[in-house]
Short mmCIF file of C-alpha atoms (C1' of nucleotides) in Angstrom, two decimals:
data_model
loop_
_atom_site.label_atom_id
_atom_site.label_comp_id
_atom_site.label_asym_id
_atom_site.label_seq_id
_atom_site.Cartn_x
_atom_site.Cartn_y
_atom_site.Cartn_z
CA UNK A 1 118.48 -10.09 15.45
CA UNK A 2 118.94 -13.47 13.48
CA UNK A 3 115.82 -14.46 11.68
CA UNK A 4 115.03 -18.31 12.57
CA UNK A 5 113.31 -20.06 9.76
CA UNK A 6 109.42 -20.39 9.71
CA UNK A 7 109.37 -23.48 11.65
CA UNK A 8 110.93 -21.87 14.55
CA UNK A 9 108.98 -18.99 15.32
CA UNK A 10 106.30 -20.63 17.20
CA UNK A 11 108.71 -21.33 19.82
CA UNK A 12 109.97 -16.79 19.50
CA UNK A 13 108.91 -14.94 21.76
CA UNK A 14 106.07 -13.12 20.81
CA UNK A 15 106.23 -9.44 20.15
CA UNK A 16 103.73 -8.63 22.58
CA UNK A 17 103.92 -7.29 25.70
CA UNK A 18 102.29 -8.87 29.01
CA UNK A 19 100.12 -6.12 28.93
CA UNK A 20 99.15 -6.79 25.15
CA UNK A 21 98.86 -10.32 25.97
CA UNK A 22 96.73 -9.42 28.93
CA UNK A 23 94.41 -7.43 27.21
CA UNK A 24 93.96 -9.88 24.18
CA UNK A 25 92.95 -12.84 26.70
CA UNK A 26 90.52 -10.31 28.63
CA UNK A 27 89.10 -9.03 25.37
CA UNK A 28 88.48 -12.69 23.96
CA UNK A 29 86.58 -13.61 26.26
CA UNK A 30 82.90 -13.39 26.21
CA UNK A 31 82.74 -11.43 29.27
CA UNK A 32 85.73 -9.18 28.61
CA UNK A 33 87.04 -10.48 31.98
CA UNK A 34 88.53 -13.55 32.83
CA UNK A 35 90.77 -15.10 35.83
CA UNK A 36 94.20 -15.08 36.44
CA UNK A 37 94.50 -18.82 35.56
CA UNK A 38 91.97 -18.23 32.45
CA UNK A 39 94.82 -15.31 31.28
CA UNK A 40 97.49 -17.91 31.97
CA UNK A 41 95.95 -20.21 29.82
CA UNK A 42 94.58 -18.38 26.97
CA UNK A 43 98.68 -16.98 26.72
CA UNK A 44 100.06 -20.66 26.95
CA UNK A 45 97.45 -22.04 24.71
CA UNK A 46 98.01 -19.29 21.93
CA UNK A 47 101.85 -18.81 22.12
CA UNK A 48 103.83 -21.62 23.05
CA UNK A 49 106.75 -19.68 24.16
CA UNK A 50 104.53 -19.30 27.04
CA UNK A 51 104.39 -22.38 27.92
CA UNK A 52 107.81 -22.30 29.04
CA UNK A 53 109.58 -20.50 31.76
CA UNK A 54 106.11 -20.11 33.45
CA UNK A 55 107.18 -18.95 36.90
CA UNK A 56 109.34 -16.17 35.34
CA UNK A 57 106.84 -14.81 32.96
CA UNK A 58 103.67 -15.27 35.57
CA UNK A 59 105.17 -13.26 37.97
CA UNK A 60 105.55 -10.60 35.28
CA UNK A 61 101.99 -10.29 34.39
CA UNK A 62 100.67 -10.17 37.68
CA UNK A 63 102.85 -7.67 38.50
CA UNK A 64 101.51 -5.95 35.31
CA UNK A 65 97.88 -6.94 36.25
CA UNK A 66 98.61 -4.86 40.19
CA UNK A 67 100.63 -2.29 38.69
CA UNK A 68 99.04 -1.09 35.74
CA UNK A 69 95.92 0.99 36.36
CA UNK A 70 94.08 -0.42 32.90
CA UNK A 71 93.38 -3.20 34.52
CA UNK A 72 90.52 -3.82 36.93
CA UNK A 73 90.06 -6.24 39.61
CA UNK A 74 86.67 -8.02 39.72
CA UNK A 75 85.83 -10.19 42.61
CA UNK A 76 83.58 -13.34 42.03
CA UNK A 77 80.13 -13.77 43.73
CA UNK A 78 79.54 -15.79 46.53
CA UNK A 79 78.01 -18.48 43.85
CA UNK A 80 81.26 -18.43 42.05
CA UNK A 81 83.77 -20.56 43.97
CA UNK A 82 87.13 -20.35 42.84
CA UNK A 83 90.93 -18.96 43.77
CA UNK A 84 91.39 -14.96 42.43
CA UNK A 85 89.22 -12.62 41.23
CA UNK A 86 88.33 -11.67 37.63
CA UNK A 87 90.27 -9.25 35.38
CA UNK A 88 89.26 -6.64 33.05
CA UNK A 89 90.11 -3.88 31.10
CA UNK A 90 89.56 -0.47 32.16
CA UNK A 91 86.91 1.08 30.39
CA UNK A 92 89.16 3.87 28.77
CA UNK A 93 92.27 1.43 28.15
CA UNK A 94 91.49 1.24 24.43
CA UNK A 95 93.45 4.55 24.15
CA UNK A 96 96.36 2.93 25.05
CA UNK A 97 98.15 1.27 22.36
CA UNK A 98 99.16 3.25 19.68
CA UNK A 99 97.12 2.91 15.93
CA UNK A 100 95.76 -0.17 17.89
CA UNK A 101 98.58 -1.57 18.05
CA UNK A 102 99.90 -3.98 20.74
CA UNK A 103 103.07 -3.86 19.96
CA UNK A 104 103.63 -0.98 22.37
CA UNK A 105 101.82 1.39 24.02
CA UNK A 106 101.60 4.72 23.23
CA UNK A 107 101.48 5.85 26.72
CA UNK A 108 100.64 4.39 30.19
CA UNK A 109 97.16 4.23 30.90
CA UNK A 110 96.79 6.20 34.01
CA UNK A 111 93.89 7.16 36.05
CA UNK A 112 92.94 10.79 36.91
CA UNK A 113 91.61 11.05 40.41
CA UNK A 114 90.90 14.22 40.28
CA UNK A 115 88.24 14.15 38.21
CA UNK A 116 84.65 13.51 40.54
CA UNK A 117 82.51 13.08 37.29
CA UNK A 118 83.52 10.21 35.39
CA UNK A 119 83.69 6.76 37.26
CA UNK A 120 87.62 7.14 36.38
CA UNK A 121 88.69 5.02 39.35
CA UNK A 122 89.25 1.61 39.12
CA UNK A 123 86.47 0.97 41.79
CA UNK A 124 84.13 2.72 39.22
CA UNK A 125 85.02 1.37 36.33
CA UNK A 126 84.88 -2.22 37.74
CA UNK A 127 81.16 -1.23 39.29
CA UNK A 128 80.46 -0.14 35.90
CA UNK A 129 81.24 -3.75 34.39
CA UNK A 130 79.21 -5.10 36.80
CA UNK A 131 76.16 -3.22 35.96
CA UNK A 132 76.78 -4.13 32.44
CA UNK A 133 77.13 -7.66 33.51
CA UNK A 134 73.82 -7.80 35.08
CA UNK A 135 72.19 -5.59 32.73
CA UNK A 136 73.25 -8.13 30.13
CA UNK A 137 72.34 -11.02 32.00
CA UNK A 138 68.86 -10.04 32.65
CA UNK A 139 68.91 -9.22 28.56
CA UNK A 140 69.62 -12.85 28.28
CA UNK A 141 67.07 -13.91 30.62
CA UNK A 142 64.46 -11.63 29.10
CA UNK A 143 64.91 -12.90 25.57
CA UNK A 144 66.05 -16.30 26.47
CA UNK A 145 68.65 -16.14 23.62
CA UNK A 146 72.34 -15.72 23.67
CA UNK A 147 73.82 -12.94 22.98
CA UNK A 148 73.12 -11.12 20.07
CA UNK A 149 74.07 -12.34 16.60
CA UNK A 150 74.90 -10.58 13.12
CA UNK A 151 72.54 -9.23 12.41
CA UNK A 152 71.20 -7.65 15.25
CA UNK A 153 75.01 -5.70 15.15
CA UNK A 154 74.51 -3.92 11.57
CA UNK A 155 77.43 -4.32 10.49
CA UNK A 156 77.52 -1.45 7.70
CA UNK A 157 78.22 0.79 10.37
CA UNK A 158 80.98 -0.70 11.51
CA UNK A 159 83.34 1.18 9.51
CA UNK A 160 85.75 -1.43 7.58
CA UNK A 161 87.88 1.50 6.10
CA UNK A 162 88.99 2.56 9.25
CA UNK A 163 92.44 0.99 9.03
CA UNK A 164 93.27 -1.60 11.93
CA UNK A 165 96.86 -1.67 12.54
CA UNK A 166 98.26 -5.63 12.04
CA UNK A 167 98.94 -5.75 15.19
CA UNK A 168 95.68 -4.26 17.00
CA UNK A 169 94.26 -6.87 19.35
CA UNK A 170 90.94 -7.13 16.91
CA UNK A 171 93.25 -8.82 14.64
CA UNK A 172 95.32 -10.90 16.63
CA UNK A 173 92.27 -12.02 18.09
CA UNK A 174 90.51 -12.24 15.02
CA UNK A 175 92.11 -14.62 13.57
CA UNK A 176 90.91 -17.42 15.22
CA UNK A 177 87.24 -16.60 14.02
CA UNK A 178 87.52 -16.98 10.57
CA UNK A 179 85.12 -14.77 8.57
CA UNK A 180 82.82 -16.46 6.81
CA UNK A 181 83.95 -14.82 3.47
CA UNK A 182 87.13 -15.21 4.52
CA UNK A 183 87.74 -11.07 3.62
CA UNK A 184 90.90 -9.27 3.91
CA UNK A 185 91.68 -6.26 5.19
CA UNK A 186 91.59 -3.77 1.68
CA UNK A 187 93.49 -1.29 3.25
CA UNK A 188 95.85 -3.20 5.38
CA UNK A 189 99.59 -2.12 5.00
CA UNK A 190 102.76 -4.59 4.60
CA UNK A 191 103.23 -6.39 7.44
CA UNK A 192 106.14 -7.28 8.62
CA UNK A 193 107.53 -10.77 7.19
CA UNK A 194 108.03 -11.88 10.58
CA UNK A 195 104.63 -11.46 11.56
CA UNK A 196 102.36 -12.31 9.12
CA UNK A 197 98.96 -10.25 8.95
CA UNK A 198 96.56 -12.23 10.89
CA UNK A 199 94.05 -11.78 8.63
CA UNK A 200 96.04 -12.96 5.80
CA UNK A 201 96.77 -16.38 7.66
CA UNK A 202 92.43 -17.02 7.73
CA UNK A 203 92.85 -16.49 4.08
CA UNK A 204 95.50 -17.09 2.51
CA UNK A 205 96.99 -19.54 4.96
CA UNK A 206 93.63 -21.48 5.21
CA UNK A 207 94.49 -23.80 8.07
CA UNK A 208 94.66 -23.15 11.29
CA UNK A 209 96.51 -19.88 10.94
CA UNK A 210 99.49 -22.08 11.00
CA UNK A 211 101.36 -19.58 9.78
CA UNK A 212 101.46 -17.25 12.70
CA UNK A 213 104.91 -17.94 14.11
CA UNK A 214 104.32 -17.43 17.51
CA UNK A 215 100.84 -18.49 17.88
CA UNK A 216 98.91 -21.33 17.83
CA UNK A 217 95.63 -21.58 15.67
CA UNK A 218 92.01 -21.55 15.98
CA UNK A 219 90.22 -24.29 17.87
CA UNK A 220 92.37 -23.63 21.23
CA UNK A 221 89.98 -20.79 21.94
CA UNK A 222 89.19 -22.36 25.50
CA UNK A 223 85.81 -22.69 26.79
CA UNK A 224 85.58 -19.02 28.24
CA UNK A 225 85.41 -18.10 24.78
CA UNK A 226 82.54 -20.01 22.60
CA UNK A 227 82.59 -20.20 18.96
CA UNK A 228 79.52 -18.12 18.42
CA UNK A 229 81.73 -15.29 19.72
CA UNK A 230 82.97 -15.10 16.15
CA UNK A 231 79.90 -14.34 14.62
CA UNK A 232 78.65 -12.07 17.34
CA UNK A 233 81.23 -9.81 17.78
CA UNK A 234 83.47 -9.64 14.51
CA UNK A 235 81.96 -8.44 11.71
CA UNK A 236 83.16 -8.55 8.11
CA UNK A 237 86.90 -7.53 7.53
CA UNK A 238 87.87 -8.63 10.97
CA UNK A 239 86.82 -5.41 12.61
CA UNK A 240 84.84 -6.32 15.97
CA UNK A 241 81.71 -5.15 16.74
CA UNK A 242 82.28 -4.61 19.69
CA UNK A 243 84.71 -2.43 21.49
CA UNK A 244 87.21 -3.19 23.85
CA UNK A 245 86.31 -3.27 27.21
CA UNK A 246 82.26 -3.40 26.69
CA UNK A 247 79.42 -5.05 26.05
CA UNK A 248 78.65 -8.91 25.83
CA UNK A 249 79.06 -9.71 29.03
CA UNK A 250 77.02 -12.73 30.31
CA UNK A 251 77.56 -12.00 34.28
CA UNK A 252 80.69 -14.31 35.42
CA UNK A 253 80.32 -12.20 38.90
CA UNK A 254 78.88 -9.29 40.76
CA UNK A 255 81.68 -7.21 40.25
CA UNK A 256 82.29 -4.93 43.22
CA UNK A 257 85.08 -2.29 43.31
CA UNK A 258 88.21 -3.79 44.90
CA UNK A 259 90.97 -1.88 43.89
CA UNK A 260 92.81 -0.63 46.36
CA UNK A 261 92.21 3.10 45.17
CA UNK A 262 92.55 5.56 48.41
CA UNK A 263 89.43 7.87 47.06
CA UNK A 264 87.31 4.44 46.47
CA UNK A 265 87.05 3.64 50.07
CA UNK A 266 83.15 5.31 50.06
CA UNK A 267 81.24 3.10 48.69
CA UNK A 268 79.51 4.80 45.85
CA UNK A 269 75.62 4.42 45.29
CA UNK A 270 75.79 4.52 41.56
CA UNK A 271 77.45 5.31 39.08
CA UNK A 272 77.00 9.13 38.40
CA UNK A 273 76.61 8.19 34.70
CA UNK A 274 77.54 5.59 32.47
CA UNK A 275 80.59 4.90 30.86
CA UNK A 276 80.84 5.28 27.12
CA UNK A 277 82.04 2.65 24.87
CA UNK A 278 85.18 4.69 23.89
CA UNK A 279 87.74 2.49 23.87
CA UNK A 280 89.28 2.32 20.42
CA UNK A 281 90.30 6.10 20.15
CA UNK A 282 90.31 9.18 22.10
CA UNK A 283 87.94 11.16 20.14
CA UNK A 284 85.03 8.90 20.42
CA UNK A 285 83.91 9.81 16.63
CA UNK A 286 86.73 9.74 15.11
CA UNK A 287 87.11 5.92 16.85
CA UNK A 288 87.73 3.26 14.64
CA UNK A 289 85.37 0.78 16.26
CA UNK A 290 83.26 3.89 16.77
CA UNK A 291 80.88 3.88 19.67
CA UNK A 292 78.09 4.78 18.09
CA UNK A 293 78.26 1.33 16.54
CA UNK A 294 79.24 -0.18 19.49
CA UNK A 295 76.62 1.02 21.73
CA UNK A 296 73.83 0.39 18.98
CA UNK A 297 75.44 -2.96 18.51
CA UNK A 298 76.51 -4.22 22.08
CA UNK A 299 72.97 -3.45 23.66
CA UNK A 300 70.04 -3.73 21.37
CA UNK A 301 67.06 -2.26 22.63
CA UNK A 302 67.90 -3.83 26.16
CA UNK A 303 67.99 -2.26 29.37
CA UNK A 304 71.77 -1.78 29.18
CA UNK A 305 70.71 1.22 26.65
CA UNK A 306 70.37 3.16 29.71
CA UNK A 307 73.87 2.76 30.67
CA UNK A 308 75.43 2.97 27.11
CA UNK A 309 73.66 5.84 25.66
CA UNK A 310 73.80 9.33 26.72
CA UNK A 311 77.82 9.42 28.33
CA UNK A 312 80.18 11.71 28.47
CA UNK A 313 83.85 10.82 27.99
CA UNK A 314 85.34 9.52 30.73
CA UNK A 315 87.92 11.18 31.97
CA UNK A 316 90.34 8.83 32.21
CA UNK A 317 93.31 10.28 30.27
CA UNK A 318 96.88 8.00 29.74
CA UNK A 319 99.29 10.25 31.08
CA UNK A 320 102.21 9.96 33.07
"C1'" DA B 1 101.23 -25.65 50.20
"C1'" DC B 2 99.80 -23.24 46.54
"C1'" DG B 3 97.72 -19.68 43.90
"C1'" DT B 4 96.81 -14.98 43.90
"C1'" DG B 5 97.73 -10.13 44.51
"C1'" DT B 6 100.74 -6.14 45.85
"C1'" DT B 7 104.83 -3.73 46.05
"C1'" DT B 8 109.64 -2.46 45.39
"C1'" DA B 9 113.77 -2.39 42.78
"C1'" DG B 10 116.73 -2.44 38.94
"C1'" DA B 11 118.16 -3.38 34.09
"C1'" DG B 12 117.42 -2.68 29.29
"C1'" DG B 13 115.68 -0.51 25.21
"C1'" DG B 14 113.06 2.80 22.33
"C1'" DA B 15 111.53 7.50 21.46
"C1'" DG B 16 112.00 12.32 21.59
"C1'" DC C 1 120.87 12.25 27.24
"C1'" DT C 2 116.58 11.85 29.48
"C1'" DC C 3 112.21 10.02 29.93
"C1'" DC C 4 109.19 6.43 29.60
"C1'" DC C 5 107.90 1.71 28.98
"C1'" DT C 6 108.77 -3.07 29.59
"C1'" DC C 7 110.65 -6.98 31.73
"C1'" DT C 8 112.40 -9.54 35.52
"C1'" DA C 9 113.19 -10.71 40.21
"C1'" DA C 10 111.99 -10.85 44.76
"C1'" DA C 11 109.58 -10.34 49.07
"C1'" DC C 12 105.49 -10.33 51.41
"C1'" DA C 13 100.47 -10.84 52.56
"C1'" DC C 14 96.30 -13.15 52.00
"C1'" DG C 15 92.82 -16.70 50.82
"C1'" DT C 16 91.59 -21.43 49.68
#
DNA sequence: ACGTGTTTAGAGGGAG
DNA sequence: CTCCCTCTAAACACGT
């Protein structure tokens, strides 16, 4: 494959896939769930391939969105007017993507149905966001503060030696909240020359991660996702605080389950028990983001302890 | 009408 | 070579 010159690459096709893309724009957001347009946006604002073509490649990651069990619909409430519902990641997606990578998945993320324990269907896991939503909205309204910052997130336990592949969403998404210290990964590995290291373009590159061929830089994070996201969710060396698919929602619905899923159709009561924050890894302590850090971190001393605590694994294996 | 969501089908490529 | 994943196209239904 020829090798354009620098000043071409913003215009490459990125070497993500809609489902990478998908997950980056859900996970940027403040929420961790956005709207179809929001999704369309954050991808057209970031990579200006994108913005190109937009029929062809729209149809593509809705189909993705339907088709692929890692994602979960939301609706909106009542109060929330507006076409579509919201999108999120599946509470056990983080599995997906090999090393954390999002270059391609390591398998398909895949619901088990047969398991009557953890809230593995879609319907669950999207009831599950919405408790977390309103358990983090009546946080907010308890403390009157936004979300948590720093240093309520301790970062020492956030493990910075854990490696995060280049291409891991953290990273990608990372980039557009520089770190304070501007640090750089100490055990990051070559990256490709194509694709610089994220990281590298906060540092070294300085501006506007200008560098990054395919994407465009910092200060296009849209309004779903407000600058004191960087400082409340990505610690030092880029890592995020929080894990994929949790925590730091600020209620943009009432989630209820929607998903067409067959075995959803009775309405559940509850959940039978909360879903854990693994979502990096499968073995929740060997996770990089580990969820012992994320659950500390995500809910302090709020009511949304309950739910993050005491979990076992859900049982939501990628298979296939 | 348009945006959204679901589903089916097939081509292409990478990994084992 | 086969399996799996991804991408693309298309048709259709539904809601605003």
């Amino acid at each position: 494959m020829p090798r354009p010159g620098r000043n071409t690459y913003s215009d490459q096709k990125p070497p993500y896939s809609y489902i990478s893309l998908t997950a980056m724009a859900i996970q940027s957001s403040p929420e961790k769930m956005l709207p179809l347009s929001e999704i369309y946006k954050f991808i057209m604002d970031r990579f200006p391939y994108y913005r190109e073509n937009t029929q062809r490649w729209q149809n593509s990651l809705r189909h993705n969105l339907s088709f692929n069990d890692c994602f979960i619909k939301i609706p909106r409430r009542p109060d929330q007017p507006g076409k579509g519902s919201f999108w999120a990641l599946h509470p056990s997606c983080g599995d997906m993507f090999e090393n954390g990578s999002f270059l391609r998945r390591r398998k398909r993320f895949k619901v088990v149905k047969s398991d009557h324990l953890a809230p593995s269907k879609p319907a669950d896991a999207a009831q599950y966001l919405q408790q977390q939503a309103k358990l983090r909205l009546s946080a907010l309204a308890a403390t009157g503060t936004h979300l948590p910052q720093m240093s309520t997130y301790n970062l020492g336990v956030s493990q910075p030696s854990s490696f995060k592949h280049p291409f891991a969403i953290e990273n990608i998404i990372a980039r557009e909240y520089k770190m304070p210290g501007g640090l750089a990964f100490s055990t990051m590995q070559p990256m490709p020359a194509a694709y610089p290291l994220p990281n590298q373009l906060t540092t070294v590159g300085s501006s506007i991660g200008t560098g990054w061929p395919h994407m465009y830089g910092s200060g296009m994070i849209d309004t779903a996702t407000p600058i004191s996201m960087a400082s409340s969710e990505y610690g030092a060396y880029g890592v995020p605080i929080k894990p994929l698919c949790h925590g730091g929602q600020t209620l943009p619905a009432i989630p209820v389950p929607i998903k067409p899923t067959p075995a959803a159709v009775p309405a559940l009561p509850a959940l039978p028990a909360p879903i854990p924050t693994i979502l990096s890894n499968s073995p929740p302590s060997l996770s990089p983001t580990s969820s012992q850090t994320a659950t500390s971190q995500s809910s302090p001393a709020t009511p949304s302890e309950t739910l993050t605590s005491p979990a076992p694994a859900l049982h939501s294996v990628a298979v296939h």
